[in-house]
Structure formats: structure tokens, C-alpha cells
mmCIF file with all atom_site columns, C-alpha atoms and ligand atoms in Angstrom:
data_model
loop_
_atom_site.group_PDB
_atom_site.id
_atom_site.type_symbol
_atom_site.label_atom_id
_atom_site.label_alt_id
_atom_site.label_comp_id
_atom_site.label_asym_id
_atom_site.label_entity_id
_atom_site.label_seq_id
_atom_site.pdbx_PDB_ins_code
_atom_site.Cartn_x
_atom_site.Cartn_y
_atom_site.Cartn_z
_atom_site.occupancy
_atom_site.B_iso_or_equiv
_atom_site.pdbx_formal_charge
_atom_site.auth_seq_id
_atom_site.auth_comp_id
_atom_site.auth_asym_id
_atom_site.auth_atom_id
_atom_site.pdbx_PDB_model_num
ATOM   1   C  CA  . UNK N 1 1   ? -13.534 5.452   -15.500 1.00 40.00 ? 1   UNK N CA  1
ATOM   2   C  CA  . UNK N 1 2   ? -12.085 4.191   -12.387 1.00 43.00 ? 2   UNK N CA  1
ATOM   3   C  CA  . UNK N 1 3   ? -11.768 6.880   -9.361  1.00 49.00 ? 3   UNK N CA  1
ATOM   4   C  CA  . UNK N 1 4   ? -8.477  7.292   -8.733  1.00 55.00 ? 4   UNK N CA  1
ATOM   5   C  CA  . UNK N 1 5   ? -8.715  6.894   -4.945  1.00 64.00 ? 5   UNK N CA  1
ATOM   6   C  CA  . UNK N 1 6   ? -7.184  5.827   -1.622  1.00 85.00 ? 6   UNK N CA  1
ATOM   7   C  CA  . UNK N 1 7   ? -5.330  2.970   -1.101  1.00 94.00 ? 7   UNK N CA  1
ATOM   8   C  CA  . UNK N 1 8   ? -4.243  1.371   2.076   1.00 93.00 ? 8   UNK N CA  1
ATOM   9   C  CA  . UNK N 1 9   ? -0.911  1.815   3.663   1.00 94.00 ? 9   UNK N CA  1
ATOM   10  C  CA  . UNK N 1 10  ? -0.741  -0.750  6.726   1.00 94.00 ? 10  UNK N CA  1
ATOM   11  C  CA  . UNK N 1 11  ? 1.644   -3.535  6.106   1.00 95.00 ? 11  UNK N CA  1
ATOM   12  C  CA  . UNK N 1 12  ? 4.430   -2.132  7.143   1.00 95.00 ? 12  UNK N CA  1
ATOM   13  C  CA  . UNK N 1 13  ? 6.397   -3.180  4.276   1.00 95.00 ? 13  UNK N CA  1
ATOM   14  C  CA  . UNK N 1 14  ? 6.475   -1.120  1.083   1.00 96.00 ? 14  UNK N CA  1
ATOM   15  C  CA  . UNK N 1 15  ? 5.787   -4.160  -1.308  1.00 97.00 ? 15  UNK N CA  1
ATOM   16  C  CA  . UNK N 1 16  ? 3.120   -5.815  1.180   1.00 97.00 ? 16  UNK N CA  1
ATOM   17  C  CA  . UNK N 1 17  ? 1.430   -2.483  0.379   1.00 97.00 ? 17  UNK N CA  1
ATOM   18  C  CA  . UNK N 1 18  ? 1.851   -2.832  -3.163  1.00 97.00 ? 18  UNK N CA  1
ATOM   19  C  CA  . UNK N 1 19  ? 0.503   -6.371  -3.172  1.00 98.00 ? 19  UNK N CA  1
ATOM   20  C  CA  . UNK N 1 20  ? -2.489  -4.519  -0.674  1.00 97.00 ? 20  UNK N CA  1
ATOM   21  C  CA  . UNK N 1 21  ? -3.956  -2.781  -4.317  1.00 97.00 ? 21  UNK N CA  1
ATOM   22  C  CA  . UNK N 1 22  ? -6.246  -5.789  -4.317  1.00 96.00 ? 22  UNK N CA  1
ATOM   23  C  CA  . UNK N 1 23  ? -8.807  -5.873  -1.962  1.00 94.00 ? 23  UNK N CA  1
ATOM   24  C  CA  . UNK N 1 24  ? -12.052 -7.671  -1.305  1.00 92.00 ? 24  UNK N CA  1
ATOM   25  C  CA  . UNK N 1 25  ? -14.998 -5.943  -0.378  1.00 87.00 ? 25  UNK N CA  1
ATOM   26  C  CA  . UNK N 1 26  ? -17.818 -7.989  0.990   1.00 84.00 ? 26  UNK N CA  1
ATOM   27  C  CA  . UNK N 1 27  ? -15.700 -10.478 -0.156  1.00 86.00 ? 27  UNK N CA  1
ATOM   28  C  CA  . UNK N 1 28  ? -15.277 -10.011 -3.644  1.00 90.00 ? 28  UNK N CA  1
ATOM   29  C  CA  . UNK N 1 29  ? -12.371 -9.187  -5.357  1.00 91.00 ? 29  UNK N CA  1
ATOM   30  C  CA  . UNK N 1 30  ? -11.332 -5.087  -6.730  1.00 93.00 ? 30  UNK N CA  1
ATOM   31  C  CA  . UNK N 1 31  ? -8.295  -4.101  -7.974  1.00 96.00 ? 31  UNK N CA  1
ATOM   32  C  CA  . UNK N 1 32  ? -7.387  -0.513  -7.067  1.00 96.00 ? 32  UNK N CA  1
ATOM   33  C  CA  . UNK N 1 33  ? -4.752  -0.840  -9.545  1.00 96.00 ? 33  UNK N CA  1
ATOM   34  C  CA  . UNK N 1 34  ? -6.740  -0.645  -12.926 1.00 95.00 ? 34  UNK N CA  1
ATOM   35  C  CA  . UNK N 1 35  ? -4.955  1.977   -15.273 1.00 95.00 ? 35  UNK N CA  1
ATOM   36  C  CA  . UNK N 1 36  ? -1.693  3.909   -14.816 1.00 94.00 ? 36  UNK N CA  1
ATOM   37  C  CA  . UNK N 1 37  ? -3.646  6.986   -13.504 1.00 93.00 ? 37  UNK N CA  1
ATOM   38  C  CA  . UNK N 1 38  ? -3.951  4.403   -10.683 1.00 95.00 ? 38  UNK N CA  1
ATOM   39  C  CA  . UNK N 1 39  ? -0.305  3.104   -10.389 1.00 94.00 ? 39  UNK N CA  1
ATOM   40  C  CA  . UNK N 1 40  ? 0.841   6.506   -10.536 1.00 91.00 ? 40  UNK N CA  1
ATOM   41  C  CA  . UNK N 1 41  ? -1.843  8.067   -8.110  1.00 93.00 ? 41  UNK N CA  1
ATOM   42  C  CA  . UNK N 1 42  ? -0.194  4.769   -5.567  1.00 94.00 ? 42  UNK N CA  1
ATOM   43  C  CA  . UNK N 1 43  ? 3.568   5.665   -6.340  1.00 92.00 ? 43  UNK N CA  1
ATOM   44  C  CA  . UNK N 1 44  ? 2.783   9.302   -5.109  1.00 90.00 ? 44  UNK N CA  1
ATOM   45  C  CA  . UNK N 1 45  ? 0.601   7.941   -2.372  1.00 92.00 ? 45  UNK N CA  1
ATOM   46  C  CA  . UNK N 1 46  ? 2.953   5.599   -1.484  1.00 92.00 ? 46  UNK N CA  1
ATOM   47  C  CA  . UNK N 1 47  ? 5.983   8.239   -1.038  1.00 87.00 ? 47  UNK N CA  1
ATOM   48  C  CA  . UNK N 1 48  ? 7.975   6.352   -4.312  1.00 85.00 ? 48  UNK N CA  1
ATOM   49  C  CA  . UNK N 1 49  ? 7.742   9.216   -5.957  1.00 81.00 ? 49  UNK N CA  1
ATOM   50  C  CA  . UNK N 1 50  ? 7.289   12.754  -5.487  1.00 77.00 ? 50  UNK N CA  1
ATOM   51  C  CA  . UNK N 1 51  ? 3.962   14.533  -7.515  1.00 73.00 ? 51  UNK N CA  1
ATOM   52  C  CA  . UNK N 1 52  ? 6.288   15.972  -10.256 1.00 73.00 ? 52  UNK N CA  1
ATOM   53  C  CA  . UNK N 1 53  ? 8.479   13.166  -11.110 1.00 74.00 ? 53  UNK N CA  1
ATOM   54  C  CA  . UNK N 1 54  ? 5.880   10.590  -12.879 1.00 76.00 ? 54  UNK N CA  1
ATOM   55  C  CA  . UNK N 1 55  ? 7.176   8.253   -15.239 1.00 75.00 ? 55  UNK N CA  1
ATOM   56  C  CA  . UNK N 1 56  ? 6.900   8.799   -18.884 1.00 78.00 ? 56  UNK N CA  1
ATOM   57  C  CA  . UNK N 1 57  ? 6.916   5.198   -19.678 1.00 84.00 ? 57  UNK N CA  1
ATOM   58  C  CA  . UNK N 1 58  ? 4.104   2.884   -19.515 1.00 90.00 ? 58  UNK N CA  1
ATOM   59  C  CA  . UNK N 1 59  ? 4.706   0.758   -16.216 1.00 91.00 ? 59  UNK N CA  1
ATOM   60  C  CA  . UNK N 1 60  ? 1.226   -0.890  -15.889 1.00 95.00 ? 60  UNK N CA  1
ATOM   61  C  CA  . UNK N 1 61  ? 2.076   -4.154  -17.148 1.00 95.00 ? 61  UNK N CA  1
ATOM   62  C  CA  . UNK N 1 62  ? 5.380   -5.033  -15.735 1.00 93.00 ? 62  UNK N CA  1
ATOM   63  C  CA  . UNK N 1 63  ? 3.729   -3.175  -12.197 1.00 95.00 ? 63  UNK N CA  1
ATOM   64  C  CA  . UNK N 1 64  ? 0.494   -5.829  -12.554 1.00 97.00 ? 64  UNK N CA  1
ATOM   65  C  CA  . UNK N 1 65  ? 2.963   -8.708  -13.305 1.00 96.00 ? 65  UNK N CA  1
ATOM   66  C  CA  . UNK N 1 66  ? 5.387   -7.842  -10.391 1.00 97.00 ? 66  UNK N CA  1
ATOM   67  C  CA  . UNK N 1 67  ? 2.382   -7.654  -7.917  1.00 98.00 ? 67  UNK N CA  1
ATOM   68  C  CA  . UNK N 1 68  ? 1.314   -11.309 -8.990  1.00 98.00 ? 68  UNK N CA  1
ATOM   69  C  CA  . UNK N 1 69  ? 5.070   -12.062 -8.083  1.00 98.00 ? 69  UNK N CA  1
ATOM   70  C  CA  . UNK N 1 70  ? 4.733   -10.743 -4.933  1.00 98.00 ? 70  UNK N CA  1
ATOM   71  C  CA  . UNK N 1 71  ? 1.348   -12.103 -3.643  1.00 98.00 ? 71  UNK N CA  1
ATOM   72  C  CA  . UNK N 1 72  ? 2.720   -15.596 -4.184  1.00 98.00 ? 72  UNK N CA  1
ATOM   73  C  CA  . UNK N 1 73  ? 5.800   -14.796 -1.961  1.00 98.00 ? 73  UNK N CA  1
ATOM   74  C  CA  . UNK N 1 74  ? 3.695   -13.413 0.718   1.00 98.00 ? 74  UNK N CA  1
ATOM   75  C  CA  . UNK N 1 75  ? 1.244   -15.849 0.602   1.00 97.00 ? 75  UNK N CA  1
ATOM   76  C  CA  . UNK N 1 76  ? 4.387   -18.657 0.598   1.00 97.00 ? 76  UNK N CA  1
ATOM   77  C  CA  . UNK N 1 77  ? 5.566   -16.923 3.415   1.00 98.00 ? 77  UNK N CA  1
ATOM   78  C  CA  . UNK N 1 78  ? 2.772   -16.336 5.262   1.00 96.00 ? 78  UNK N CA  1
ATOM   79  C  CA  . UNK N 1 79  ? 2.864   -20.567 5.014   1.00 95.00 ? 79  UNK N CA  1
ATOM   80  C  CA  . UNK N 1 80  ? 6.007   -21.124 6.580   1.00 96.00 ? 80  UNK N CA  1
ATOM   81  C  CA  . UNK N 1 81  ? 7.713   -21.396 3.277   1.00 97.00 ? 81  UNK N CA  1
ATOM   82  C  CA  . UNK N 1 82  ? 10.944  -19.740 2.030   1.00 97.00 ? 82  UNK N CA  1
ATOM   83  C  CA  . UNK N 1 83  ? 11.825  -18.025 -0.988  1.00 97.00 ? 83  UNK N CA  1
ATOM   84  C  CA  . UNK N 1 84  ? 12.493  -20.630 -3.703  1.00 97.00 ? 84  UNK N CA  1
ATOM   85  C  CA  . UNK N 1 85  ? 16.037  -20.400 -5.314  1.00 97.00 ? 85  UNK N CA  1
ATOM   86  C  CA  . UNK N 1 86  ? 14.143  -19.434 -8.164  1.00 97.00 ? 86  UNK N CA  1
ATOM   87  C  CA  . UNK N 1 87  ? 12.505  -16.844 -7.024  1.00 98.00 ? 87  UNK N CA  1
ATOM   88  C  CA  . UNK N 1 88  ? 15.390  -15.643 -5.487  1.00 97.00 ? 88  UNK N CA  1
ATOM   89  C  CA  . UNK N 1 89  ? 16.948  -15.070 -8.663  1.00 97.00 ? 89  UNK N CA  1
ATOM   90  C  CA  . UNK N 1 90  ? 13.794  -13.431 -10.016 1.00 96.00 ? 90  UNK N CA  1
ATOM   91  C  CA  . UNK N 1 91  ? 14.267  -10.729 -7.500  1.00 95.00 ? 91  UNK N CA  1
ATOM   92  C  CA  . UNK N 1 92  ? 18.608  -10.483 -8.269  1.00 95.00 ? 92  UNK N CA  1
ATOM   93  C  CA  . UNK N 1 93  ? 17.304  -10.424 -11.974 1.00 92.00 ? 93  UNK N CA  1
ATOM   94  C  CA  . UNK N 1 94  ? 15.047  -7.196  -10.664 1.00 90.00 ? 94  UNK N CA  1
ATOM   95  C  CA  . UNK N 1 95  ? 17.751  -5.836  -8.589  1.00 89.00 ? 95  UNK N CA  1
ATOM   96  C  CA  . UNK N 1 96  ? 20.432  -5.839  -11.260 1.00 87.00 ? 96  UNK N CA  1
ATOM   97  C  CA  . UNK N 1 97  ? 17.877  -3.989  -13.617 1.00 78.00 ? 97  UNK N CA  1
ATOM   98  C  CA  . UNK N 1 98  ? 18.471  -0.994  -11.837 1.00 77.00 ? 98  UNK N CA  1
ATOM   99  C  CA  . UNK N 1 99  ? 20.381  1.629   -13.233 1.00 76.00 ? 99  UNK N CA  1
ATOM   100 C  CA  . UNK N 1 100 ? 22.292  4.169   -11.309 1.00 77.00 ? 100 UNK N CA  1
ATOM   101 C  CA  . UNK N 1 101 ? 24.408  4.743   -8.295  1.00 80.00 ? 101 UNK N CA  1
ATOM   102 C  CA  . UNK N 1 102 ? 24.785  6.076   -5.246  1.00 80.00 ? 102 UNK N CA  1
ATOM   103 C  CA  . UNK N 1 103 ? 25.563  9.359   -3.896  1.00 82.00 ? 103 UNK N CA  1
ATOM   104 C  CA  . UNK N 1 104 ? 25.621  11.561  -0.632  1.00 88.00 ? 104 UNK N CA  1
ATOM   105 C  CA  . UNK N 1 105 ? 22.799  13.308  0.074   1.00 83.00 ? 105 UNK N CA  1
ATOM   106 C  CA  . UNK N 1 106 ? 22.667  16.342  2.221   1.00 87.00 ? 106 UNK N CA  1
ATOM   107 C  CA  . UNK N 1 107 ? 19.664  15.724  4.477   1.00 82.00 ? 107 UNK N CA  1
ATOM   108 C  CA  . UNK N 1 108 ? 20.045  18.794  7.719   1.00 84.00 ? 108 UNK N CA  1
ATOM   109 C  CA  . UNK N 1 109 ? 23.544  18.550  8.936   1.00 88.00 ? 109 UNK N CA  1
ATOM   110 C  CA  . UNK N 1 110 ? 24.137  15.150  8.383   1.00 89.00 ? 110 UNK N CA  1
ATOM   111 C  CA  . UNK N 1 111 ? 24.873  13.315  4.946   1.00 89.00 ? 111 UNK N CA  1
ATOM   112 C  CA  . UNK N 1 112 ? 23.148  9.858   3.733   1.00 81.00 ? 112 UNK N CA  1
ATOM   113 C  CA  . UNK N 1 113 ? 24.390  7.575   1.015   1.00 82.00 ? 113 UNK N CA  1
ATOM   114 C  CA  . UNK N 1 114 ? 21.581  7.090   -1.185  1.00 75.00 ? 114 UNK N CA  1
ATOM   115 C  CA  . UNK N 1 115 ? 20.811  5.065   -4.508  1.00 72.00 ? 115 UNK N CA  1
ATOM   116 C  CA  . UNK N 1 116 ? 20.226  7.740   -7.394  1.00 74.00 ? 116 UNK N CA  1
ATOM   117 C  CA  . UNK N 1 117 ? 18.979  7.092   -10.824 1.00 72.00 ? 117 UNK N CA  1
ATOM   118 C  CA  . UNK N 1 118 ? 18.923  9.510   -13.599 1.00 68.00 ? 118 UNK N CA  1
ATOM   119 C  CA  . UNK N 1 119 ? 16.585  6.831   -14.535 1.00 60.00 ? 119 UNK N CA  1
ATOM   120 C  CA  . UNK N 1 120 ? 14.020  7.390   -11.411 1.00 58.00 ? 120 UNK N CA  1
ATOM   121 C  CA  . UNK N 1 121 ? 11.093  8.947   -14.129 1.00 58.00 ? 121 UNK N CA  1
ATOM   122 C  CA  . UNK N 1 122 ? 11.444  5.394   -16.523 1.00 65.00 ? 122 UNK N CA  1
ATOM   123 C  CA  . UNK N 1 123 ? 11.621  1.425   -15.313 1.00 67.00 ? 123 UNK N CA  1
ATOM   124 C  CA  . UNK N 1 124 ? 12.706  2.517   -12.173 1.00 77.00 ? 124 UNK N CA  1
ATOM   125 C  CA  . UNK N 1 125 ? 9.557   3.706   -10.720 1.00 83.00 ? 125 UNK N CA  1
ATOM   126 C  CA  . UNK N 1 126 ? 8.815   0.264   -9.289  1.00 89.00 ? 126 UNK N CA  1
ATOM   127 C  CA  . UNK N 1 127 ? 12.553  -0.338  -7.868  1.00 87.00 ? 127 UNK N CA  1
ATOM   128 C  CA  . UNK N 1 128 ? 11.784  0.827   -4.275  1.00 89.00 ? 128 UNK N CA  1
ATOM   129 C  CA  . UNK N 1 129 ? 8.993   -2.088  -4.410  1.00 93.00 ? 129 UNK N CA  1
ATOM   130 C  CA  . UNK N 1 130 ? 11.654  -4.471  -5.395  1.00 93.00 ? 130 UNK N CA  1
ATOM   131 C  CA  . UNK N 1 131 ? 14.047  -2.914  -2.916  1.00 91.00 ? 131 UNK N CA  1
ATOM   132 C  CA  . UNK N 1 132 ? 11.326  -3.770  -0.230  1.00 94.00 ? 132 UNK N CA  1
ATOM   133 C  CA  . UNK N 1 133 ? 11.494  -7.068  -0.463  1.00 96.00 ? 133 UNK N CA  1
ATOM   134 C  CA  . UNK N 1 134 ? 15.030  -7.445  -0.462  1.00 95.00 ? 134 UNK N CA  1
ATOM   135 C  CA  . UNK N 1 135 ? 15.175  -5.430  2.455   1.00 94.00 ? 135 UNK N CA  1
ATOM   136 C  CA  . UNK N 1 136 ? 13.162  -7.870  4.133   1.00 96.00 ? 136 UNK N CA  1
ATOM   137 C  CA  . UNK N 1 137 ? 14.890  -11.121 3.136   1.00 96.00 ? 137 UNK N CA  1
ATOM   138 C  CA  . UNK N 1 138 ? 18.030  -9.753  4.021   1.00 95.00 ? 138 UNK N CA  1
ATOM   139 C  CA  . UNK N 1 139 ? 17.222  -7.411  7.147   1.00 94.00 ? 139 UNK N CA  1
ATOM   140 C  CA  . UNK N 1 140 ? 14.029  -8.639  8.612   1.00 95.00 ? 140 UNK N CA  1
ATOM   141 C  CA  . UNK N 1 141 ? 12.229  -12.154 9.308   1.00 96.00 ? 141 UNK N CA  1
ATOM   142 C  CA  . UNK N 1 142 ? 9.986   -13.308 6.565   1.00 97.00 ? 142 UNK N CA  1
ATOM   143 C  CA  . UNK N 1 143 ? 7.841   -15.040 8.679   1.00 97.00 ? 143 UNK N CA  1
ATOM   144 C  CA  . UNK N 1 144 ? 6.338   -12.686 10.533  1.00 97.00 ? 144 UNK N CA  1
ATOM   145 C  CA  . UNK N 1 145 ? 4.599   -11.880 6.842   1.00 98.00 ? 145 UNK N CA  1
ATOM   146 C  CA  . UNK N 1 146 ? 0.943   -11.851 7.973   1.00 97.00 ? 146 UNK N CA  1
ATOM   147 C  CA  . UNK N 1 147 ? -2.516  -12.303 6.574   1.00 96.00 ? 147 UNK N CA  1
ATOM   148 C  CA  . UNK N 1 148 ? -5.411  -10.380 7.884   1.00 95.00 ? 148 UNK N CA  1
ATOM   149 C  CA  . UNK N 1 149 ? -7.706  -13.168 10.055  1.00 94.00 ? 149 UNK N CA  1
ATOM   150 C  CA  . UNK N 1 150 ? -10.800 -11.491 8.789   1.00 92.00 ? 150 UNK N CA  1
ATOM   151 C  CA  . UNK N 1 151 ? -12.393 -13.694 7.216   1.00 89.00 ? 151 UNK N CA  1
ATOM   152 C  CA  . UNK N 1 152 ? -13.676 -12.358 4.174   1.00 90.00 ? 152 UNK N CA  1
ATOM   153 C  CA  . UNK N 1 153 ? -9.993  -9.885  3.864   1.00 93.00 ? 153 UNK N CA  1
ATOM   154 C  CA  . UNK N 1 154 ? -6.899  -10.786 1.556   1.00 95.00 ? 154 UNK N CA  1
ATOM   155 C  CA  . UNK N 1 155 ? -4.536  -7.628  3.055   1.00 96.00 ? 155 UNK N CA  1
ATOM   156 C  CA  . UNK N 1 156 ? -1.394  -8.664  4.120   1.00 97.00 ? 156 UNK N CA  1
ATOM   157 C  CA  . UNK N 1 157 ? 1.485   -7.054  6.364   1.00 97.00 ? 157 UNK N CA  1
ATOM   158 C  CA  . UNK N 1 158 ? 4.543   -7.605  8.409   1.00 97.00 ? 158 UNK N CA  1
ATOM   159 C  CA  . UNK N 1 159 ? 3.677   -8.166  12.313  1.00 97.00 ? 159 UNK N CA  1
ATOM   160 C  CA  . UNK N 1 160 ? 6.302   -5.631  13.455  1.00 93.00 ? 160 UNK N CA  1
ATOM   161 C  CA  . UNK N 1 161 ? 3.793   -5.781  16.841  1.00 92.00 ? 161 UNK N CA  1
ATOM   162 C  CA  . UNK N 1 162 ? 6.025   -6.465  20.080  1.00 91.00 ? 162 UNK N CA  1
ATOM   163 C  CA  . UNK N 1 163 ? 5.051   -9.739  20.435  1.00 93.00 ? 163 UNK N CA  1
ATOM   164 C  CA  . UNK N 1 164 ? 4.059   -10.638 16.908  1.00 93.00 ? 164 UNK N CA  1
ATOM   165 C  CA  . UNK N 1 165 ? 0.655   -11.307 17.868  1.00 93.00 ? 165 UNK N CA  1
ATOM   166 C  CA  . UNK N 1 166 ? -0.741  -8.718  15.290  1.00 94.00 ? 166 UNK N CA  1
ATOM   167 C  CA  . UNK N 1 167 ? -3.822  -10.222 13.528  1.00 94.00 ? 167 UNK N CA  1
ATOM   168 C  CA  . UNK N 1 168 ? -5.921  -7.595  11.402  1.00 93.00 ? 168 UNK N CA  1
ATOM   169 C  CA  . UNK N 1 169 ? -5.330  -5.364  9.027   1.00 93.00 ? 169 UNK N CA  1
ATOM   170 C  CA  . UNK N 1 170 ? -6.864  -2.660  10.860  1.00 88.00 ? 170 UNK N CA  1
ATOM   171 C  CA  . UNK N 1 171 ? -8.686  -2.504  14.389  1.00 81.00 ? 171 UNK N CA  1
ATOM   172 C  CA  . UNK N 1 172 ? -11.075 0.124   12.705  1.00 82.00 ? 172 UNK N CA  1
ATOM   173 C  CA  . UNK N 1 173 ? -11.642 -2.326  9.854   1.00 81.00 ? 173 UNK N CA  1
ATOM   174 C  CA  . UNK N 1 174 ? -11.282 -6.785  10.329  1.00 88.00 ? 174 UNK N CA  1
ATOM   175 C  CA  . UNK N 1 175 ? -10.788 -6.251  14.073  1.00 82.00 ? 175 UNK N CA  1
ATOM   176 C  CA  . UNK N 1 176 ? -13.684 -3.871  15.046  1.00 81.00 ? 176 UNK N CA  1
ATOM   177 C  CA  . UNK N 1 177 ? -15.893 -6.204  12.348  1.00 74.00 ? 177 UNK N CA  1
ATOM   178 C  CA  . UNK N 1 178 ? -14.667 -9.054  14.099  1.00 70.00 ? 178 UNK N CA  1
ATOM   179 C  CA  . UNK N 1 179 ? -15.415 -7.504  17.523  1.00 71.00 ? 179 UNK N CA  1
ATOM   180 C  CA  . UNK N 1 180 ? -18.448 -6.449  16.546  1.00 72.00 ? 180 UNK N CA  1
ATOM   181 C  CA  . UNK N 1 181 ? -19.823 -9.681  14.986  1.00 72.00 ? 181 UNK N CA  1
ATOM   182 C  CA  . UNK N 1 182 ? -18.551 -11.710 17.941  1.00 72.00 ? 182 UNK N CA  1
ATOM   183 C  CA  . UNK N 1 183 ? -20.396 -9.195  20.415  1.00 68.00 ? 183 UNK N CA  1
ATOM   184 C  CA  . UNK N 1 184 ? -23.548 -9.262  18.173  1.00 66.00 ? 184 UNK N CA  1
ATOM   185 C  CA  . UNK N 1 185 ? -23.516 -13.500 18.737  1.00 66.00 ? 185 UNK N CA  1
ATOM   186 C  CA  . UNK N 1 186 ? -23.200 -13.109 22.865  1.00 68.00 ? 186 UNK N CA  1
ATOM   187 C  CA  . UNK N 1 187 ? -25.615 -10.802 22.513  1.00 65.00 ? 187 UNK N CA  1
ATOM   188 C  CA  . UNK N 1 188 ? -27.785 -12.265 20.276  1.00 62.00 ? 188 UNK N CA  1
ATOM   189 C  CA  . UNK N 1 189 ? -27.787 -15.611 22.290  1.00 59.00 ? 189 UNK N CA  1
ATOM   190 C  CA  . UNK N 1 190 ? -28.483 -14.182 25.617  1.00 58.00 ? 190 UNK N CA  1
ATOM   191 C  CA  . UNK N 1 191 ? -31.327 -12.963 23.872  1.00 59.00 ? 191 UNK N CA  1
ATOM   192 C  CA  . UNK N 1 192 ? -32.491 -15.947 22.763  1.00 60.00 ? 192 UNK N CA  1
ATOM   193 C  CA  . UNK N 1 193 ? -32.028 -17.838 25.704  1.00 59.00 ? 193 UNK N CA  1
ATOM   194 C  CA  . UNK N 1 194 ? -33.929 -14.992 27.398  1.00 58.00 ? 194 UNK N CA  1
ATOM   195 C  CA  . UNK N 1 195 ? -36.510 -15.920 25.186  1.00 55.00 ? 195 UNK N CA  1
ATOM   196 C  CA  . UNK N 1 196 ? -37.354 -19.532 26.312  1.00 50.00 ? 196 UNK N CA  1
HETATM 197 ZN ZN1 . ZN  P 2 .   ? -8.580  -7.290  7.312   1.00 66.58 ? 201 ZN  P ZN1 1
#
């Protein structure tokens, strides 16, 4: 049985953290996304949806297969390459799926116009994934899409650093290891100098 467990939440991009389920440990692959206990247990974590409104359909497969999607893109874009026209109209395809509409929310004394599906416990689940990526194509700069320099890490994110010179996933993780392994080396061939 696979521990339903934590899951990482730094790329700054909802979808970046979706395509973030797979991680490499030691360098090997593991998918934190192996059953829907797991894809639910991330939609909670992740804020999609709230603890009481889980789907009742099965979203596994369509999840797995619109993660696959999305680790292309970001790995296009972390290239230098744009969304394909095709692609493009994967995501409209994705974005017209959605059914519902939207309505004003009362949120303290203000109101916010918000997308609302009756639908939000079916299909739908996924939509503010979808919805992330739009969001950045149309509001934000795809190339700032990031992968972790670490050199054994796959997590990706969105440099929203001030000068877009973010380069690990983590400090406490890629950039203390990095650190660490780079202070080890000067270290190590003092040392060894010392030595002769
Ligand atoms: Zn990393």
C-alpha cells in the first residue's frame, strides 16, 4: 500500500506542482501519485479542494495522463520553446470541458467573481490544474519555467525570484546538497594537498 504522504509545494505554479508528484530520490524515479487515495490526498494538499468535497468519480487516469501533458510543456519551456499550436488547442479542448459559471462570491466586505461548478466533486477536480497553466500563458512569462540544477532532481517551478536567478528547488534540499558537496571538495582538497 502506498503511504499517502507529503508532497512538495514549491513551484510556484499550481500545475508545476502537479507535474512535482514525480520525484527522484537518489536519483531514481517515484511517483507520489500511485492510486486515487494519492490524487485525492494532493487535491486537498494542494488547496483544489476542500477535505469534504472529494470526487466521486475515478480521476486517476485522465490526472496521470494530464501530468505527462504537462511535464512535456515544462520541460519545452524550460528549453526556450513555446507552446505548439497543438498543444495549445489541447489545453482550449481542456478549458472548454469545464462546466459551470461564474458567480459573486462574498469574501469579508468585498465581492469576487469566481468560476463555480455544480460539477466541482466530478471531472472538474483537475480544472484548477488546467486553469494554471493558462494562467501562465496568458498572464505570466513561460520562460522563466525552471528546472532544479541539482543534479540528480527533476522538480520544476516558475523563477518568480527578483532577478530570476532562482536555481533549486529548495535551499534546504538541491541547494544545501549542492553547498554541501561543493564545501566537502574544498575541503577535501585542502586536505589532500595538506597531505603531500
Ligand atoms: Zn532540486
Amino acid at each position: 500500500m502506498s503511504e499517502v504522504g507529503t508532497f512538495l509545494f514549491l513551484g510556484n505554479a499550481l500545475w508545476l506542482d502537479f507535474v512535482n508528484t514525480e520525484i527522484a530520490v537518489d536519483g531514481e524515479p517515484v511517483d507520489l501519485v500511485r492510486s486515487e487515495a494519492d490524487l485525492r490526498a494532493w487535491l486537498v494538499q494542494s488547496g483544489v479542494l476542500g477535505a469534504r468535497e472529494l470526487p466521486e468519480v475515478t480521476l486517476l487516469p485522465r490526472a496521470l495522463e494530464l501530468r505527462t501533458f504537462l511535464r512535456t510543456l515544462a520541460d519545452q519551456f524550460m528549453q526556450g520553446t513555446p507552446i505548439s499550436a497543438e498543444a495549445a488547442a489541447t489545453l482550449n479542448s481542456l478549458l472548454s470541458s469545464r462546466r459551470g459559471t461564474v458567480q459573486l462570491f462574498r469574501r469579508d466586505d468585498r465581492w469576487e467573481l469566481l468560476f463555480y461548478s455544480e460539477n466541482v466533486r466530478g471531472a472538474d477536480a483537475l480544472f484548477p490544474v488546467v486553469q494554471s497553466i493558462a494562467d501562465l500563458l496568458s498572464a505570466g512569462d513561460w520562460r522563466l519555467v525552471r528546472r532544479c540544477e541539482g543534479p540528480k532532481c527533476i522538480l520544476f517551478f516558475y523563477d518568480t525570484s527578483k532577478n530570476h536567478k532562482r536555481r533549486w528547488c529548495s535551499m534546504e534540499g538541491c541547494g544545501n546538497r549542492v553547498k554541501a558537496a561543493n564545501h566537502y571538495k574544498r575541503v577535501h582538497v585542502k586536505e589532500s594537498e595538506r597531505e603531500k
